[in-house]
Short mmCIF file of C-alpha atoms in Angstrom, two decimals:
data_model
loop_
_atom_site.label_atom_id
_atom_site.label_comp_id
_atom_site.label_asym_id
_atom_site.label_seq_id
_atom_site.Cartn_x
_atom_site.Cartn_y
_atom_site.Cartn_z
CA UNK K 1 0.00 0.00 0.00
CA UNK K 2 1.04 3.59 -0.54
CA UNK K 3 2.99 5.19 2.34
CA UNK K 4 1.39 8.17 4.07
CA UNK K 5 2.32 11.34 2.17
CA UNK K 6 3.28 14.21 4.48
CA UNK K 7 4.35 17.81 3.98
CA UNK K 8 6.91 17.66 6.79
CA UNK K 9 10.54 18.54 6.15
CA UNK K 10 12.44 19.30 9.37
CA UNK K 11 14.33 16.67 11.35
CA UNK K 12 12.45 16.99 14.64
CA UNK K 13 8.98 17.14 13.06
CA UNK K 14 9.71 14.04 10.96
CA UNK K 15 10.91 12.16 14.06
CA UNK K 16 7.85 13.33 15.99
CA UNK K 17 5.45 12.22 13.23
CA UNK K 18 6.95 8.72 13.31
CA UNK K 19 6.84 8.67 17.11
CA UNK K 20 10.63 8.29 17.18
CA UNK K 21 12.45 9.55 20.28
CA UNK K 22 13.17 13.27 20.28
CA UNK K 23 15.59 14.09 23.06
CA UNK K 24 18.08 16.75 23.96
CA UNK K 25 20.44 14.96 21.58
CA UNK K 26 18.31 15.80 18.53
CA UNK K 27 17.96 19.23 16.95
CA UNK K 28 16.69 20.89 13.80
CA UNK K 29 20.21 20.55 12.36
CA UNK K 30 21.39 17.12 13.52
CA UNK K 31 20.08 13.77 14.67
CA UNK K 32 21.71 10.42 15.41
CA UNK K 33 19.59 7.31 15.99
CA UNK K 34 20.41 3.66 16.49
CA UNK K 35 17.35 2.17 14.78
CA UNK K 36 18.04 -1.26 16.28
CA UNK K 37 17.79 0.13 19.84
CA UNK K 38 14.37 1.80 19.81
CA UNK K 39 11.91 -1.09 19.65
CA UNK K 40 10.67 -0.84 16.07
CA UNK K 41 7.96 -3.34 15.14
CA UNK K 42 8.66 -4.99 11.78
CA UNK K 43 7.84 -4.92 8.94
CA UNK K 44 7.85 -1.12 8.88
CA UNK K 45 6.54 1.15 6.14
CA UNK K 46 7.64 4.71 6.82
CA UNK K 47 5.65 7.74 5.72
CA UNK K 48 6.81 9.83 2.76
CA UNK K 49 8.75 12.95 3.66
CA UNK K 50 10.45 15.65 1.61
CA UNK K 51 13.25 16.47 4.07
CA UNK K 52 15.36 19.62 4.11
CA UNK K 53 18.26 17.55 5.44
CA UNK K 54 20.71 14.87 4.33
CA UNK K 55 20.20 11.26 5.45
CA UNK K 56 23.09 8.85 5.93
CA UNK K 57 22.15 5.23 6.63
CA UNK K 58 24.87 2.84 7.80
CA UNK K 59 23.36 -0.62 7.43
CA UNK K 60 25.51 -3.21 9.14
CA UNK K 61 22.75 -5.81 9.31
CA UNK K 62 19.40 -4.93 7.77
CA UNK K 63 17.02 -5.54 4.91
CA UNK K 64 14.32 -3.61 3.04
CA UNK K 65 13.83 -1.00 0.32
CA UNK K 66 14.63 2.71 0.23
CA UNK K 67 12.63 4.96 -2.08
CA UNK K 68 13.80 8.42 -3.10
CA UNK K 69 12.23 10.31 -5.95
CA UNK K 70 11.55 7.73 -8.63
CA UNK K 71 14.47 5.51 -7.54
CA UNK K 72 14.30 2.30 -5.57
CA UNK K 73 17.33 0.99 -3.67
CA UNK K 74 17.50 -2.41 -2.06
CA UNK K 75 18.60 -2.24 1.57
CA UNK K 76 21.12 -4.98 2.35
CA UNK K 77 23.75 -5.61 5.00
CA UNK K 78 27.15 -3.87 4.77
CA UNK K 79 25.66 -1.02 2.76
CA UNK K 80 25.63 2.74 3.08
CA UNK K 81 22.99 5.04 1.61
CA UNK K 82 23.15 8.83 1.57
CA UNK K 83 20.39 11.02 0.17
CA UNK K 84 20.20 14.74 -0.56
CA UNK K 85 17.48 17.10 0.70
CA UNK K 86 14.36 18.18 -1.22
CA UNK K 87 13.30 14.82 -2.71
CA UNK K 88 10.40 12.58 -1.73
CA UNK K 89 11.66 9.66 0.35
CA UNK K 90 10.27 6.70 2.25
CA UNK K 91 11.52 3.30 3.34
CA UNK K 92 10.23 -0.21 3.94
CA UNK K 93 12.10 -2.36 6.45
CA UNK K 94 11.83 -6.10 7.05
CA UNK K 95 14.98 -6.42 9.18
CA UNK K 96 16.78 -3.94 11.43
CA UNK K 97 19.42 -5.88 13.30
CA UNK K 98 22.04 -3.13 13.38
CA UNK K 99 21.36 0.13 11.55
CA UNK K 100 22.49 3.69 12.26
CA UNK K 101 20.94 6.79 10.75
CA UNK K 102 22.60 10.20 10.78
CA UNK K 103 20.49 13.17 9.69
CA UNK K 104 22.00 16.61 9.26
CA UNK K 105 21.39 19.90 7.51
CA UNK K 106 24.12 21.56 5.52
CA UNK K 107 24.04 24.42 8.02
CA UNK K 108 25.22 22.01 10.75
CA UNK K 109 28.47 21.37 8.88
CA UNK K 110 28.83 25.02 7.82
CA UNK K 111 28.99 26.09 11.47
CA UNK K 112 32.38 24.43 11.76
CA UNK K 113 33.59 24.11 8.16
CA UNK K 114 32.37 27.23 6.31
CA UNK K 115 34.10 26.39 3.02
CA UNK K 116 34.99 23.44 0.84
CA UNK K 117 32.05 21.13 1.58
CA UNK K 118 29.98 21.70 -1.57
CA UNK K 119 31.90 19.15 -3.60
CA UNK K 120 31.63 16.48 -0.94
CA UNK K 121 27.85 16.99 -0.68
CA UNK K 122 27.15 17.00 -4.43
CA UNK K 123 26.84 13.21 -4.72
CA UNK K 124 27.81 13.47 -8.36
CA UNK K 125 24.62 15.35 -9.12
CA UNK K 126 22.40 12.49 -7.91
CA UNK K 127 19.66 12.59 -5.28
CA UNK K 128 21.01 9.46 -3.66
CA UNK K 129 24.16 7.37 -3.61
CA UNK K 130 24.61 3.87 -2.23
CA UNK K 131 27.43 1.35 -2.18
CA UNK K 132 28.38 -1.95 -0.60
CA UNK K 133 31.33 -1.99 1.78
CA UNK K 134 33.74 -4.70 2.79
CA UNK K 135 33.34 -5.94 6.35
CA UNK K 136 36.62 -4.24 7.25
CA UNK K 137 35.51 -0.85 5.89
CA UNK K 138 32.07 -1.23 7.47
CA UNK K 139 33.78 -1.87 10.82
CA UNK K 140 35.38 1.56 10.52
CA UNK K 141 31.98 3.16 9.79
CA UNK K 142 30.50 1.35 12.81
CA UNK K 143 33.31 2.52 15.10
CA UNK K 144 32.84 6.08 13.86
CA UNK K 145 29.12 5.87 14.66
CA UNK K 146 29.96 4.75 18.19
CA UNK K 147 32.33 7.72 18.50
CA UNK K 148 29.63 10.12 17.31
CA UNK K 149 27.18 8.73 19.85
CA UNK K 150 29.66 8.94 22.76
CA UNK K 151 30.58 12.51 21.88
CA UNK K 152 26.97 13.63 21.36
CA UNK K 153 25.80 12.47 24.80
CA UNK K 154 28.89 13.88 26.49
CA UNK K 155 29.40 17.33 27.97
CA UNK K 156 32.41 18.13 25.80
CA UNK K 157 32.74 21.81 25.01
CA UNK K 158 33.45 21.32 21.29
CA UNK K 159 31.34 18.23 20.63
CA UNK K 160 29.49 19.79 17.66
CA UNK K 161 32.76 20.46 15.86
CA UNK K 162 34.06 16.95 16.62
CA UNK K 163 30.88 15.34 15.30
CA UNK K 164 30.88 17.49 12.16
CA UNK K 165 34.48 16.41 11.53
CA UNK K 166 33.56 12.72 11.91
CA UNK K 167 30.58 13.10 9.56
CA UNK K 168 32.76 14.79 6.95
CA UNK K 169 35.22 11.94 7.26
CA UNK K 170 32.46 9.42 6.52
CA UNK K 171 31.25 11.54 3.61
CA UNK K 172 34.77 11.77 2.23
CA UNK K 173 35.16 7.99 2.31
CA UNK K 174 31.76 7.70 0.63
CA UNK K 175 32.90 10.13 -2.04
CA UNK K 176 35.98 8.00 -2.75
CA UNK K 177 33.67 5.06 -3.46
CA UNK K 178 31.48 7.28 -5.58
CA UNK K 179 34.36 8.56 -7.68
CA UNK K 180 35.54 5.02 -8.26
CA UNK K 181 32.09 3.70 -9.14
CA UNK K 182 30.81 6.65 -11.17
CA UNK K 183 34.15 7.88 -12.59
CA UNK K 184 33.26 11.45 -11.77
CA UNK K 185 34.78 14.26 -13.78
CA UNK K 186 37.15 16.70 -12.11
CA UNK K 187 35.67 20.18 -11.86
CA UNK K 188 37.27 23.47 -10.98
CA UNK K 189 36.32 24.94 -7.60
CA UNK K 190 34.49 27.83 -9.28
CA UNK K 191 32.42 25.59 -11.54
CA UNK K 192 31.65 23.25 -8.65
CA UNK K 193 30.17 26.15 -6.71
CA UNK K 194 28.02 27.24 -9.67
CA UNK K 195 26.77 23.69 -10.29
CA UNK K 196 26.05 23.14 -6.60
CA UNK K 197 24.16 26.43 -6.29
CA UNK K 198 22.17 25.76 -9.47
CA UNK K 199 21.12 22.33 -8.20
CA UNK K 200 20.17 23.75 -4.82
CA UNK K 201 18.11 26.51 -6.43
CA UNK K 202 16.44 23.98 -8.72
CA UNK K 203 15.56 21.70 -5.81
CA UNK K 204 14.24 24.64 -3.77
CA UNK K 205 12.06 25.68 -6.71
CA UNK K 206 10.51 22.23 -6.95
CA UNK K 207 9.93 22.11 -3.20
CA UNK K 208 8.17 25.49 -3.30
CA UNK K 209 6.00 24.35 -6.21
CA UNK K 210 4.96 21.19 -4.38
CA UNK K 211 4.19 23.14 -1.19
CA UNK K 212 2.14 25.67 -3.13
CA UNK K 213 4.60 28.48 -2.33
CA UNK K 214 5.42 29.21 -5.99
CA UNK K 215 3.69 28.89 -9.36
CA UNK K 216 6.69 29.34 -11.67
CA UNK K 217 8.84 26.46 -12.86
CA UNK K 218 12.27 28.06 -13.19
CA UNK K 219 14.17 27.59 -16.44
CA UNK K 220 17.54 28.90 -17.66
CA UNK K 221 16.50 32.56 -17.66
CA UNK K 222 15.31 32.52 -14.05
CA UNK K 223 18.30 30.49 -12.83
CA UNK K 224 20.82 32.78 -14.50
CA UNK K 225 19.09 35.81 -13.02
CA UNK K 226 19.10 34.27 -9.55
CA UNK K 227 22.82 33.46 -9.87
CA UNK K 228 23.56 36.83 -11.50
CA UNK K 229 25.28 35.00 -14.35
CA UNK K 230 24.90 35.34 -18.12
CA UNK K 231 22.52 32.69 -19.52
CA UNK K 232 24.99 31.38 -22.09
CA UNK K 233 27.79 31.18 -19.53
CA UNK K 234 25.61 29.32 -17.05
CA UNK K 235 24.47 26.89 -19.75
CA UNK K 236 28.07 26.23 -20.75
CA UNK K 237 29.27 25.64 -17.18
CA UNK K 238 26.41 23.25 -16.37
CA UNK K 239 26.76 21.35 -19.63
CA UNK K 240 30.56 21.04 -19.51
CA UNK K 241 30.70 20.17 -15.82
CA UNK K 242 27.83 17.67 -15.65
CA UNK K 243 27.38 16.36 -19.17
CA UNK K 244 23.74 17.47 -19.12
CA UNK K 245 22.08 20.71 -20.18
CA UNK K 246 20.05 22.86 -17.79
CA UNK K 247 16.81 21.78 -19.48
CA UNK K 248 17.83 18.13 -19.17
CA UNK K 249 18.42 18.61 -15.44
CA UNK K 250 15.05 20.35 -15.00
CA UNK K 251 13.10 17.93 -17.19
CA UNK K 252 14.59 14.89 -15.46
CA UNK K 253 13.76 16.35 -12.05
CA UNK K 254 10.25 17.28 -13.20
CA UNK K 255 9.52 13.82 -14.59
CA UNK K 256 11.00 12.23 -11.48
CA UNK K 257 8.68 14.26 -9.22
CA UNK K 258 5.61 13.61 -11.39
CA UNK K 259 6.29 9.87 -11.50
CA UNK K 260 6.59 9.72 -7.75
CA UNK K 261 3.26 11.44 -7.17
CA UNK K 262 1.56 9.29 -9.80
CA UNK K 263 2.81 6.13 -8.11
CA UNK K 264 2.77 7.03 -4.45
CA UNK K 265 -0.06 9.52 -3.97
CA UNK K 266 -3.76 9.72 -4.66
CA UNK K 267 -3.55 13.22 -6.10
CA UNK K 268 -5.57 13.62 -9.30
CA UNK K 269 -3.87 14.21 -12.64
CA UNK K 270 -5.15 17.78 -12.61
CA UNK K 271 -3.77 18.42 -9.11
CA UNK K 272 -0.33 17.14 -10.11
CA UNK K 273 -0.34 19.20 -13.30
CA UNK K 274 -1.29 22.34 -11.38
CA UNK K 275 1.47 21.77 -8.82
CA UNK K 276 4.08 21.97 -11.56
CA UNK K 277 2.63 25.02 -13.30
CA UNK K 278 0.83 23.19 -16.13
CA UNK K 279 -2.31 25.21 -16.80
CA UNK K 280 -3.51 22.82 -19.50
CA UNK K 281 -4.08 19.17 -18.54
CA UNK K 282 -3.80 18.03 -22.15
CA UNK K 283 -0.42 19.72 -22.48
CA UNK K 284 0.69 18.11 -19.22
CA UNK K 285 -0.22 14.65 -20.54
CA UNK K 286 1.41 15.37 -23.89
CA UNK K 287 4.61 16.63 -22.23
CA UNK K 288 4.81 13.57 -19.95
CA UNK K 289 4.26 11.18 -22.85
CA UNK K 290 6.91 12.94 -24.95
CA UNK K 291 9.45 12.60 -22.12
CA UNK K 292 8.61 9.03 -21.07
CA UNK K 293 6.83 7.43 -24.05
CA UNK K 294 4.05 6.62 -21.63
CA UNK K 295 0.82 8.39 -20.67
CA UNK K 296 0.61 9.45 -16.99
CA UNK K 297 -2.68 7.58 -16.54
CA UNK K 298 -1.13 4.42 -17.98
CA UNK K 299 1.90 4.66 -15.69
CA UNK K 300 -0.32 5.03 -12.62
CA UNK K 301 -2.58 2.16 -13.70
CA UNK K 302 0.33 -0.19 -14.46
CA UNK K 303 1.99 0.63 -11.16
CA UNK K 304 -1.19 0.11 -9.13
CA UNK K 305 -1.96 -3.15 -10.93
CA UNK K 306 1.54 -4.45 -10.28
CA UNK K 307 1.77 -3.26 -6.68
CA UNK K 308 1.98 -6.05 -4.15
CA UNK K 309 -0.56 -5.92 -1.36
CA UNK K 310 1.16 -5.43 1.97
CA UNK K 311 -0.58 -6.23 5.21
CA UNK K 312 1.41 -3.69 7.21
CA UNK K 313 0.89 0.05 6.82
CA UNK K 314 2.22 2.99 8.75
CA UNK K 315 0.70 3.52 12.16
CA UNK K 316 2.04 6.33 14.37
CA UNK K 317 1.70 4.04 17.39
CA UNK K 318 3.78 1.08 16.15
CA UNK K 319 6.95 2.31 17.84
CA UNK K 320 7.41 2.19 21.59
CA UNK K 321 8.72 5.35 23.24
CA UNK K 322 12.10 4.59 24.71
CA UNK K 323 14.84 6.75 26.11
CA UNK K 324 17.70 7.66 23.82
CA UNK K 325 20.26 5.43 25.43
CA UNK K 326 22.94 3.06 24.26
#
């Protein structure tokens, strides 16, 4: 069954909605939870959120499926998953034997490392990155998680800075895997900043559209104006640095968002079209079919017909309140 679709985005409100423990160790900028220690009843279907924070899952022993945007990632043991903000996400768990989740906003890292983190947070331009680790490398990730926990519950004066440093270390190791697996292109520092800012502005625009806070889908003209950069120069930087044009980035993101709502929400076709600034439903259907070779109604029907019936759905009461303790 479809997960509950919410309009929540902040760390503490997402934890509260799921009845997960919110303690003095959680904040709007950072959260660390040992999922295996809080009495979760399985199987678990989480609600759908569109978070304004990054999620890093360290899965030492677990099983399930992670959904972000229109992507589906199998959750297996010795795996890490990191997702960017401003994309629909939910998860379905059948086993949580030992799983850590670290949630943080970019502002948390910027407090202590005000420069040089854009590249490490880009994820190669993807909404999510995952990779399998050797047992030896996963042991290092597990030990780092234990360090983060011990520091966070301590009374150390500089614990925020220490934790941010440990998170960046994990992200850096993740990036090394990503570069090896995806063969990322080297970019100059200037171009990296432009690409990162463009993607962030694009994601913010989509989030505002979905929340009804904007009615304009930004294209090259609006993005160049927001960045105070010439349109042709911006187009060249994005194309040369990422291998995709600005319109390709926007169209892929748009189709990704539409597909998700068609599959995982009960919003009507007209409601979805209106969200993304399509004033004409026929044009919306024509655009979608041109991009995907499939009509939106057909995609929804095929997905619903092929969806497996699950006996367990989200219930805010399925998790026992427990103290945040090791």
